[in-house]
CSV table of C-alpha atoms and ligand atoms in Angstrom, one decimal:
chain,number,residue,atom,x,y,z
A,1,UNK,CA,26.5,12.8,18.2
A,2,UNK,CA,24.4,16.3,17.0
A,3,UNK,CA,23.2,17.1,14.2
A,4,UNK,CA,26.6,19.6,12.9
A,5,UNK,CA,28.5,16.6,14.0
A,6,UNK,CA,26.1,13.8,12.4
A,7,UNK,CA,26.6,16.8,9.1
A,8,UNK,CA,30.0,16.7,8.8
A,9,UNK,CA,30.7,13.3,9.2
A,10,UNK,CA,28.4,13.0,5.8
A,11,UNK,CA,29.9,16.1,4.8
A,12,UNK,CA,33.6,14.7,4.4
A,13,UNK,CA,32.4,11.7,1.7
A,14,UNK,CA,31.2,14.1,-0.2
A,15,UNK,CA,33.2,18.0,-0.7
A,16,UNK,CA,36.7,18.0,0.1
A,17,UNK,CA,36.9,18.5,3.5
A,18,UNK,CA,33.5,18.5,4.3
A,19,UNK,CA,33.6,22.2,3.3
A,20,UNK,CA,32.6,24.2,0.1
A,21,UNK,CA,35.3,26.5,1.1
A,22,UNK,CA,39.1,26.2,3.2
A,23,UNK,CA,38.6,28.2,6.7
A,24,UNK,CA,35.3,26.8,7.0
A,25,UNK,CA,36.4,23.4,7.4
A,26,UNK,CA,37.7,24.5,11.3
A,27,UNK,CA,41.6,22.9,11.1
A,28,UNK,CA,42.5,26.3,12.4
A,29,UNK,CA,40.6,25.8,15.4
A,30,UNK,CA,40.0,22.4,16.5
A,31,UNK,CA,36.5,21.4,16.2
A,32,UNK,CA,33.8,20.1,14.0
A,33,UNK,CA,32.5,23.3,12.2
A,34,UNK,CA,29.0,24.5,13.2
A,35,UNK,CA,25.7,23.9,10.4
A,36,UNK,CA,23.6,26.8,10.5
A,37,UNK,CA,20.1,26.9,9.7
A,38,UNK,CA,19.4,30.8,10.1
A,39,UNK,CA,20.4,34.2,11.2
A,40,UNK,CA,18.6,36.9,12.1
A,41,UNK,CA,19.5,39.8,12.9
A,42,UNK,CA,23.2,39.8,14.3
A,43,UNK,CA,22.9,36.5,14.6
A,44,UNK,CA,22.4,32.9,13.7
A,45,UNK,CA,21.7,29.2,14.9
A,46,UNK,CA,22.8,26.5,14.4
A,47,UNK,CA,21.4,22.8,13.6
A,48,UNK,CA,21.0,21.8,17.5
A,49,UNK,CA,19.9,25.2,18.5
A,50,UNK,CA,22.6,26.9,19.7
A,51,UNK,CA,22.4,30.7,18.4
A,52,UNK,CA,26.1,32.5,17.7
A,53,UNK,CA,26.7,36.8,18.3
A,54,UNK,CA,27.9,36.5,14.7
A,55,UNK,CA,31.4,38.0,13.5
A,56,UNK,CA,31.6,36.6,10.6
A,57,UNK,CA,28.7,37.5,8.4
A,58,UNK,CA,29.3,35.6,5.6
A,59,UNK,CA,32.3,36.8,5.3
A,60,UNK,CA,31.3,41.1,5.1
A,61,UNK,CA,28.3,40.3,2.7
A,62,UNK,CA,26.0,41.0,5.9
A,63,UNK,CA,27.0,44.6,6.9
A,64,UNK,CA,23.3,45.0,7.5
A,65,UNK,CA,22.5,42.0,8.7
A,66,UNK,CA,21.5,38.5,8.2
A,67,UNK,CA,17.7,37.9,6.9
A,68,UNK,CA,17.0,42.0,6.1
A,69,UNK,CA,13.0,42.6,5.6
A,70,UNK,CA,13.8,44.6,2.6
A,71,UNK,CA,16.8,43.0,1.4
A,72,UNK,CA,14.4,39.2,1.5
A,73,UNK,CA,11.2,41.5,-0.1
A,74,UNK,CA,13.7,43.0,-2.7
A,75,UNK,CA,14.4,39.0,-3.6
A,76,UNK,CA,11.2,37.6,-3.3
A,77,UNK,CA,9.6,40.2,-5.2
A,78,UNK,CA,12.0,39.8,-8.3
A,79,UNK,CA,12.5,36.0,-8.0
A,80,UNK,CA,8.5,36.0,-8.9
A,81,UNK,CA,9.3,36.7,-12.2
A,82,UNK,CA,11.7,34.3,-13.2
A,83,UNK,CA,15.6,33.7,-11.3
A,84,UNK,CA,17.7,34.6,-14.7
A,85,UNK,CA,17.6,35.3,-18.6
A,86,UNK,CA,20.8,35.7,-20.1
A,87,UNK,CA,20.1,39.0,-20.9
A,88,UNK,CA,20.1,42.9,-20.0
A,89,UNK,CA,17.9,43.2,-17.6
A,90,UNK,CA,16.6,46.5,-15.8
A,91,UNK,CA,18.0,46.1,-12.5
A,92,UNK,CA,21.6,45.6,-14.2
A,93,UNK,CA,21.2,48.3,-15.3
A,94,UNK,CA,20.4,50.0,-11.5
A,95,UNK,CA,23.3,48.1,-10.2
A,96,UNK,CA,26.0,49.6,-12.2
A,97,UNK,CA,24.6,53.1,-11.7
A,98,UNK,CA,24.4,53.1,-7.9
A,99,UNK,CA,27.3,51.8,-8.4
A,100,UNK,CA,28.7,54.7,-10.0
A,101,UNK,CA,26.8,56.9,-7.7
A,102,UNK,CA,28.4,55.7,-4.7
A,103,UNK,CA,32.6,54.8,-5.4
A,104,UNK,CA,34.4,57.6,-6.6
A,105,UNK,CA,37.3,58.1,-9.4
A,106,UNK,CA,34.8,55.5,-11.6
A,107,UNK,CA,33.2,56.0,-14.3
A,108,UNK,CA,32.0,52.7,-15.5
A,109,UNK,CA,31.3,48.3,-13.6
A,110,UNK,CA,31.1,44.7,-15.0
A,111,UNK,CA,29.1,43.0,-12.9
A,112,UNK,CA,30.8,39.2,-12.4
A,113,UNK,CA,30.2,36.6,-9.6
A,114,UNK,CA,32.7,36.7,-7.8
A,115,UNK,CA,35.4,38.4,-6.2
A,116,UNK,CA,37.8,36.7,-7.6
A,117,UNK,CA,36.6,37.0,-10.7
A,118,UNK,CA,35.9,40.2,-9.9
A,119,UNK,CA,40.0,40.2,-9.4
A,120,UNK,CA,40.9,38.1,-12.2
A,121,UNK,CA,39.1,40.4,-14.7
A,122,UNK,CA,40.0,43.8,-13.1
A,123,UNK,CA,43.9,41.7,-13.7
A,124,UNK,CA,43.7,40.6,-17.3
A,125,UNK,CA,41.8,44.6,-18.3
A,126,UNK,CA,45.0,45.8,-16.8
A,127,UNK,CA,47.4,44.0,-18.9
A,128,UNK,CA,45.3,43.9,-21.7
A,129,UNK,CA,45.6,48.0,-21.3
A,130,UNK,CA,49.0,48.9,-20.6
A,131,UNK,CA,50.1,45.7,-22.2
A,132,UNK,CA,52.5,44.8,-19.8
A,133,UNK,CA,52.8,41.3,-17.7
A,134,UNK,CA,53.3,41.2,-14.7
A,135,UNK,CA,51.7,42.8,-11.3
A,136,UNK,CA,52.4,44.0,-7.6
A,137,UNK,CA,50.3,41.9,-4.9
A,138,UNK,CA,51.8,42.2,-1.7
A,139,UNK,CA,53.1,39.0,0.8
A,140,UNK,CA,49.9,38.0,3.4
A,141,UNK,CA,47.0,40.0,1.0
A,142,UNK,CA,44.2,38.1,-1.0
A,143,UNK,CA,42.4,38.8,-4.1
A,144,UNK,CA,40.7,35.3,-4.9
A,145,UNK,CA,42.4,31.6,-6.2
A,146,UNK,CA,43.0,32.7,-9.1
A,147,UNK,CA,46.2,31.0,-10.1
A,148,UNK,CA,48.2,34.1,-10.5
A,149,UNK,CA,46.7,35.6,-7.5
A,150,UNK,CA,47.4,32.4,-5.1
A,151,UNK,CA,51.1,33.0,-4.3
A,152,UNK,CA,51.9,34.5,-1.4
A,153,UNK,CA,48.6,34.5,-0.8
A,154,UNK,CA,46.5,35.2,2.8
A,155,UNK,CA,43.1,33.7,4.3
A,156,UNK,CA,42.6,30.7,3.5
A,157,UNK,CA,45.5,30.3,2.0
A,158,UNK,CA,47.6,31.1,4.7
A,159,UNK,CA,45.2,30.1,7.9
A,160,UNK,CA,46.8,26.2,6.5
A,161,UNK,CA,50.4,27.7,4.9
A,162,UNK,CA,49.7,26.8,1.9
A,163,UNK,CA,50.6,30.8,0.7
A,164,UNK,CA,52.2,29.3,-3.0
A,165,UNK,CA,49.1,26.1,-4.0
A,166,UNK,CA,49.8,23.6,-5.5
A,167,UNK,CA,48.7,23.4,-9.4
A,168,UNK,CA,49.7,27.2,-9.7
A,169,UNK,CA,52.0,26.3,-12.6
A,170,UNK,CA,55.6,27.6,-12.6
A,171,UNK,CA,53.8,30.1,-16.2
A,172,UNK,CA,50.8,31.6,-14.4
A,173,UNK,CA,52.6,32.6,-10.9
A,174,UNK,CA,56.4,34.0,-13.1
A,175,UNK,CA,54.6,37.2,-13.6
A,176,UNK,CA,53.1,38.0,-10.0
A,177,UNK,CA,55.7,40.0,-8.4
A,178,UNK,CA,56.3,40.2,-4.2
A,179,UNK,CA,55.9,43.0,-2.3
A,180,UNK,CA,55.6,43.8,1.5
A,181,UNK,CA,53.1,45.6,2.6
A,182,UNK,CA,53.4,49.1,4.6
A,183,UNK,CA,56.8,48.8,2.3
A,184,UNK,CA,57.2,51.5,0.0
A,185,UNK,CA,61.0,50.6,-1.0
A,186,UNK,CA,60.4,47.1,-1.0
A,187,UNK,CA,57.8,47.8,-4.1
A,188,UNK,CA,60.5,50.5,-6.4
A,189,UNK,CA,62.6,47.8,-5.5
A,190,UNK,CA,60.1,45.8,-8.0
A,191,UNK,CA,59.6,48.2,-10.5
A,192,UNK,CA,63.2,49.0,-10.5
A,193,UNK,CA,63.9,45.6,-11.3
A,194,UNK,CA,61.9,45.2,-13.9
A,195,UNK,CA,60.5,49.0,-16.8
A,196,UNK,CA,58.7,49.3,-18.2
A,197,UNK,CA,56.6,45.7,-16.8
A,198,UNK,CA,54.8,45.9,-14.6
A,199,UNK,CA,51.0,46.5,-15.8
A,200,UNK,CA,50.0,47.3,-12.4
A,201,UNK,CA,49.9,47.0,-8.5
A,202,UNK,CA,47.3,45.7,-6.6
A,203,UNK,CA,46.7,46.4,-2.9
A,204,UNK,CA,43.5,45.5,-0.3
A,205,UNK,CA,43.7,49.2,0.9
A,206,UNK,CA,43.1,47.7,4.2
A,207,UNK,CA,44.9,43.8,4.5
A,208,UNK,CA,42.0,41.9,5.8
A,209,UNK,CA,42.9,38.4,4.8
A,210,UNK,CA,46.1,38.2,6.9
A,211,UNK,CA,44.0,39.3,10.5
A,212,UNK,CA,43.5,43.6,9.3
A,213,UNK,CA,46.2,45.4,9.3
A,214,UNK,CA,45.8,49.0,8.3
A,215,UNK,CA,47.4,50.9,5.6
A,216,UNK,CA,49.8,53.2,7.8
A,217,UNK,CA,49.9,56.9,7.1
A,218,UNK,CA,51.2,58.0,3.2
A,219,UNK,CA,51.1,53.6,2.1
A,220,UNK,CA,48.2,54.1,0.5
A,221,UNK,CA,49.2,57.8,-1.2
A,222,UNK,CA,52.8,56.6,-1.8
A,223,UNK,CA,51.4,53.2,-4.3
A,224,UNK,CA,49.9,55.8,-6.3
A,225,UNK,CA,52.8,57.7,-6.7
A,226,UNK,CA,55.1,54.9,-7.5
A,227,UNK,CA,52.3,53.8,-10.1
A,228,UNK,CA,52.5,57.6,-11.6
A,229,UNK,CA,55.2,57.7,-12.3
A,230,UNK,CA,56.2,54.0,-13.6
A,231,UNK,CA,53.2,53.7,-15.7
A,232,UNK,CA,51.8,51.1,-14.1
A,233,UNK,CA,48.3,51.3,-12.9
A,234,UNK,CA,46.7,50.6,-9.2
A,235,UNK,CA,44.4,48.3,-8.2
A,236,UNK,CA,42.1,48.7,-4.6
A,237,UNK,CA,40.8,45.2,-3.7
A,238,UNK,CA,37.4,46.4,-2.1
A,239,UNK,CA,36.3,42.9,-1.5
A,240,UNK,CA,35.9,43.0,1.6
A,241,UNK,CA,36.2,47.1,1.7
A,242,UNK,CA,34.0,48.4,-1.2
A,243,UNK,CA,30.7,50.2,0.5
A,244,UNK,CA,32.4,48.8,4.4
A,245,UNK,CA,34.5,51.2,5.0
A,246,UNK,CA,32.8,54.0,3.8
A,247,UNK,CA,29.7,54.1,1.0
A,248,UNK,CA,33.0,55.4,-1.0
A,249,UNK,CA,34.3,52.6,0.4
A,250,UNK,CA,38.6,52.8,1.0
A,251,UNK,CA,38.9,55.7,-2.1
A,252,UNK,CA,36.7,58.0,0.1
A,253,UNK,CA,38.0,56.3,3.0
A,254,UNK,CA,41.6,57.3,2.9
A,255,UNK,CA,41.4,60.6,-0.3
A,256,UNK,CA,43.4,57.8,-2.6
A,257,UNK,CA,42.3,57.0,-5.7
A,258,UNK,CA,42.9,53.5,-8.0
A,259,UNK,CA,42.2,53.4,-11.0
A,260,UNK,CA,40.7,49.8,-10.9
A,261,UNK,CA,38.7,48.7,-7.9
A,262,UNK,CA,37.0,45.5,-7.7
A,263,UNK,CA,34.1,44.3,-5.3
A,264,UNK,CA,32.7,41.5,-4.1
A,265,UNK,CA,30.5,40.2,-0.2
A,266,UNK,CA,28.1,43.2,0.0
A,267,UNK,CA,27.2,44.1,-3.3
A,268,UNK,CA,25.2,41.4,-3.2
A,269,UNK,CA,23.6,41.9,-0.2
A,270,UNK,CA,24.6,37.6,0.9
A,271,UNK,CA,24.0,36.4,-3.2
A,272,UNK,CA,26.9,35.7,-4.9
A,273,UNK,CA,28.2,39.1,-6.9
A,274,UNK,CA,31.4,40.1,-7.8
A,275,UNK,CA,32.4,43.7,-9.9
A,276,UNK,CA,35.3,45.6,-11.4
A,277,UNK,CA,35.3,49.1,-12.3
A,278,UNK,CA,37.1,52.0,-13.6
A,279,UNK,CA,37.3,54.5,-15.7
A,280,UNK,CA,35.6,54.5,-19.4
A,281,UNK,CA,38.9,54.9,-21.3
A,282,UNK,CA,39.9,51.7,-18.9
A,283,UNK,CA,36.1,49.9,-19.0
A,284,UNK,CA,35.5,50.2,-22.4
A,285,UNK,CA,39.0,48.0,-23.3
A,286,UNK,CA,36.2,44.7,-21.5
A,287,UNK,CA,34.2,43.1,-24.4
A,288,UNK,CA,31.9,43.6,-26.4
A,289,UNK,CA,33.9,47.4,-27.7
A,290,UNK,CA,37.3,46.3,-26.5
A,291,UNK,CA,39.5,43.2,-26.6
A,292,UNK,CA,40.3,42.6,-22.9
A,293,UNK,CA,37.6,38.9,-22.9
A,294,UNK,CA,35.8,38.4,-20.3
A,295,UNK,CA,31.8,37.0,-20.1
A,296,UNK,CA,30.0,35.2,-16.7
A,297,UNK,CA,26.3,33.5,-17.3
A,298,UNK,CA,25.1,34.7,-14.0
A,299,UNK,CA,27.0,37.8,-14.7
A,300,UNK,CA,24.4,40.6,-13.8
A,301,UNK,CA,22.1,37.8,-11.9
A,302,UNK,CA,18.3,40.0,-11.4
A,303,UNK,CA,18.0,38.4,-8.1
A,304,UNK,CA,21.5,38.7,-7.0
A,305,UNK,CA,21.4,42.3,-8.6
A,306,UNK,CA,17.6,42.9,-6.3
A,307,UNK,CA,19.6,41.3,-2.8
A,308,UNK,CA,22.7,44.1,-3.6
A,309,UNK,CA,21.0,47.0,-4.9
A,310,UNK,CA,18.5,47.3,-1.3
A,311,UNK,CA,21.7,46.4,0.3
A,312,UNK,CA,23.1,49.4,-1.0
A,313,UNK,CA,19.8,51.6,-0.6
A,314,UNK,CA,19.8,51.4,2.6
A,315,UNK,CA,23.5,52.1,3.2
A,316,UNK,CA,22.8,55.3,0.6
A,317,UNK,CA,20.0,56.7,2.9
A,318,UNK,CA,21.5,55.7,6.4
A,319,UNK,CA,24.8,57.1,6.4
A,320,UNK,CA,25.4,56.5,9.7
A,321,UNK,CA,25.4,53.3,10.0
A,322,UNK,CA,28.9,53.4,9.6
A,323,UNK,CA,29.4,55.9,12.3
A,324,UNK,CA,27.3,53.3,14.2
A,325,UNK,CA,29.6,50.1,12.8
A,326,UNK,CA,32.6,52.2,13.5
A,327,UNK,CA,32.1,53.5,17.8
A,328,UNK,CA,30.9,48.8,17.8
A,329,UNK,CA,34.4,47.8,17.0
A,330,UNK,CA,36.2,50.2,18.7
A,331,UNK,CA,33.9,49.1,22.0
A,332,UNK,CA,34.7,45.7,20.8
A,333,UNK,CA,38.5,46.8,20.3
A,334,UNK,CA,39.0,48.6,23.8
A,335,UNK,CA,37.7,45.7,25.9
A,336,UNK,CA,39.6,43.5,24.9
A,337,UNK,CA,42.5,45.7,25.0
A,338,UNK,CA,41.4,45.6,28.6
A,339,UNK,CA,40.3,42.5,29.3
A,340,UNK,CA,44.1,41.4,27.4
A,341,UNK,CA,45.7,43.8,29.9
A,342,UNK,CA,43.5,42.6,33.6
A,343,UNK,CA,44.6,38.5,32.4
A,344,UNK,CA,48.1,38.9,31.2
A,345,UNK,CA,47.6,38.0,27.6
A,346,UNK,CA,49.7,39.1,25.2
A,347,UNK,CA,47.5,40.8,23.0
A,348,UNK,CA,47.5,43.3,20.0
A,349,UNK,CA,44.0,44.5,18.4
A,350,UNK,CA,43.7,46.1,15.8
A,351,UNK,CA,40.9,48.3,14.1
A,352,UNK,CA,39.4,49.8,11.1
A,353,UNK,CA,35.9,51.1,10.9
A,354,UNK,CA,33.9,48.0,11.2
A,355,UNK,CA,36.4,45.3,11.0
A,356,UNK,CA,38.4,44.8,13.8
A,357,UNK,CA,41.7,41.6,14.5
A,358,UNK,CA,42.6,40.1,17.6
A,359,UNK,CA,45.9,38.8,17.6
A,360,UNK,CA,47.9,36.8,20.3
A,361,UNK,CA,51.1,38.8,20.2
A,362,UNK,CA,53.0,41.3,22.2
A,363,UNK,CA,54.6,43.3,18.6
A,364,UNK,CA,52.7,45.3,17.1
A,365,UNK,CA,50.9,44.3,14.0
A,366,UNK,CA,52.0,46.2,10.9
A,367,UNK,CA,52.7,44.5,8.8
A,368,UNK,CA,52.8,40.1,7.4
A,369,UNK,CA,55.5,39.6,9.3
A,370,UNK,CA,54.6,40.9,12.4
A,371,UNK,CA,50.7,39.5,11.8
A,372,UNK,CA,52.6,36.0,12.1
A,373,UNK,CA,54.0,35.9,15.1
A,374,UNK,CA,50.8,35.4,15.7
A,375,UNK,CA,50.7,33.0,18.9
A,376,UNK,CA,47.6,30.6,16.9
A,377,UNK,CA,47.6,27.6,19.2
A,378,UNK,CA,46.4,30.0,22.0
A,379,UNK,CA,44.2,32.2,18.9
A,380,UNK,CA,42.5,28.7,18.5
A,381,UNK,CA,42.6,28.7,22.6
A,382,UNK,CA,39.9,31.6,22.3
A,383,UNK,CA,38.0,31.0,19.3
A,384,UNK,CA,36.5,28.1,21.2
A,385,UNK,CA,36.7,29.3,24.4
A,386,UNK,CA,34.4,32.1,23.1
A,387,UNK,CA,32.3,29.6,21.1
A,388,UNK,CA,30.6,28.1,24.6
A,389,UNK,CA,30.0,31.2,25.1
A,390,UNK,CA,27.6,31.8,21.6
A,391,UNK,CA,30.4,34.1,20.3
A,392,UNK,CA,31.1,32.9,16.6
A,393,UNK,CA,34.5,34.6,15.1
A,394,UNK,CA,36.3,33.9,12.3
A,395,UNK,CA,37.3,30.2,13.0
A,396,UNK,CA,40.8,31.9,11.7
A,397,UNK,CA,43.6,34.2,13.7
A,398,UNK,CA,44.1,35.8,9.4
A,399,UNK,CA,41.0,36.5,8.9
A,400,UNK,CA,38.3,39.8,9.9
A,401,UNK,CA,35.7,39.9,12.4
A,402,UNK,CA,32.9,42.0,10.5
A,403,UNK,CA,30.5,44.1,12.9
A,404,UNK,CA,27.4,44.8,11.5
A,405,UNK,CA,25.1,47.9,12.0
A,406,UNK,CA,23.2,45.2,13.5
A,407,UNK,CA,25.2,44.2,17.0
A,408,UNK,CA,23.4,45.9,19.0
A,409,UNK,CA,24.9,47.7,22.4
A,410,UNK,CA,23.3,44.1,24.0
A,411,UNK,CA,25.8,42.1,21.6
A,412,UNK,CA,28.6,44.0,22.2
A,413,UNK,CA,28.1,43.9,25.6
A,414,UNK,CA,27.9,40.5,25.7
A,415,UNK,CA,30.9,39.6,23.6
A,416,UNK,CA,32.8,41.7,25.8
A,417,UNK,CA,32.3,39.8,28.6
A,418,UNK,CA,33.0,36.9,27.2
A,419,UNK,CA,35.6,38.0,25.8
A,420,UNK,CA,36.5,38.9,29.8
A,421,UNK,CA,35.6,35.6,31.1
A,422,UNK,CA,38.3,33.9,27.1
A,423,UNK,CA,40.5,35.2,28.2
A,424,UNK,CA,40.5,34.4,32.3
A,425,UNK,CA,41.4,31.2,31.6
A,426,UNK,CA,43.8,30.7,28.7
B,501,KE4,P1,35.3,35.6,-3.3
B,501,KE4,O1,36.0,35.0,-4.9
B,501,KE4,O2,35.7,34.4,-2.0
B,501,KE4,O3,33.8,36.3,-3.6
B,501,KE4,O4,36.4,36.5,-2.9
B,501,KE4,C1,37.5,36.9,-3.1
B,501,KE4,C2,38.1,37.8,-2.4
B,501,KE4,C3,39.4,39.0,-3.1
B,501,KE4,N1,39.5,39.9,-2.2
B,501,KE4,C4,39.2,40.0,-1.3
B,501,KE4,C5,39.6,41.1,-0.6
B,501,KE4,C6,38.8,39.3,-0.4
B,501,KE4,O5,39.1,38.9,1.0
B,501,KE4,C7,38.3,37.8,-1.1
B,501,KE4,C8,37.8,36.6,0.2
B,501,KE4,N2,37.4,37.0,1.5
B,501,KE4,C9,37.9,35.5,2.0
B,501,KE4,C10,37.7,36.0,4.1
B,501,KE4,N3,39.0,36.9,4.3
B,501,KE4,C11,36.7,34.8,1.5
B,501,KE4,C12,36.0,33.9,2.7
B,501,KE4,C13,36.8,32.4,1.5
B,501,KE4,O6,37.4,32.1,1.3
B,501,KE4,O7,36.0,31.2,2.8
């Protein structure tokens, strides 16, 4: 038995499925998960000494790669003075100021501890601010595991085929309406059918939990216009796209204004962090200055702030990183397409910025229905062939490949070669 297998045997006795988050269990791709012991730059090392080029990157946070020296130093320098106080620290102010300076259309931020918490809180604020109950989300989009969002959810829920989770009561799900991504008519139909009742439309500006599905031209602006017409708030869930597509996230990248924006992942630099942000008039409705309650023991934790701030500072100081990452993702996309064509494999590759996803289908993937035509069995074979060759991809068809600034030209060439060999034997 390998060390990972030994650890997994122990893990399944004390952790549901042997993991602390379902997608990590490799159930969609077969085999047993690799237990990771170290990360450096674009590479990770497992317990058996096997090294991989990492395209999961902790599902997005490691945009600069693993163990970036500036981030590690910031964490060390902070932690030697204490880990958590439950009292204000200067770092929380600096983090909020940093986010406000980087992201368009926001004046205030509240820090929380995960993307789930950020979304849950933003939805409560939208309902409190509008006095309306209903929320429109998109089938296949994932916004964390709060009850109201586990309806037609993507990511791990979709991976294991249960987009509607047990344990979510009818009452909790009743006010969640489902639209289709890239289909404005499906949104207007719901707004028309629920006049004066929709508090917000929440959307992933790039749907990165059904693989990677870009917004069609006009889709996001169309949502903006519909929200203005029907008096609903537009929430951009930027837990993935925030600070990844651009320093200002999807609002900057697509030039569309949201009313509330949620963040996670990158702003923590690898530590548990989430945030939601918006105008002063909206955010000052949050306790203690407003009547929308939200709280958290470790919200704004100084060590997490130190890690996140260090990462955001590097992104601010080196805007060229965004071009480098997009170019890297385009290189991989082009080589995947060429290799698939050469070996007669039905594959569509979607790419936006540093996000990409190969789908095993000959259908253009521009919506959730199309994403589901992908041959997930073939994806599993591809995943395992790549893993064998030292390339660590998402163990699910319905996740993104995350390119970082740490992926070198050598990594990209190695990955392209591994993909060529893998597709040849599918
Ligand atoms: P967390 O609670 O996992 O920090 O964030 C939830 C969330 C909210 N919104 C979006 C757009 C997200 O992608 C996520 C979480 N992303 C998944 C990966 N697709 C997390 C990985 C996992 O669940 O293990």
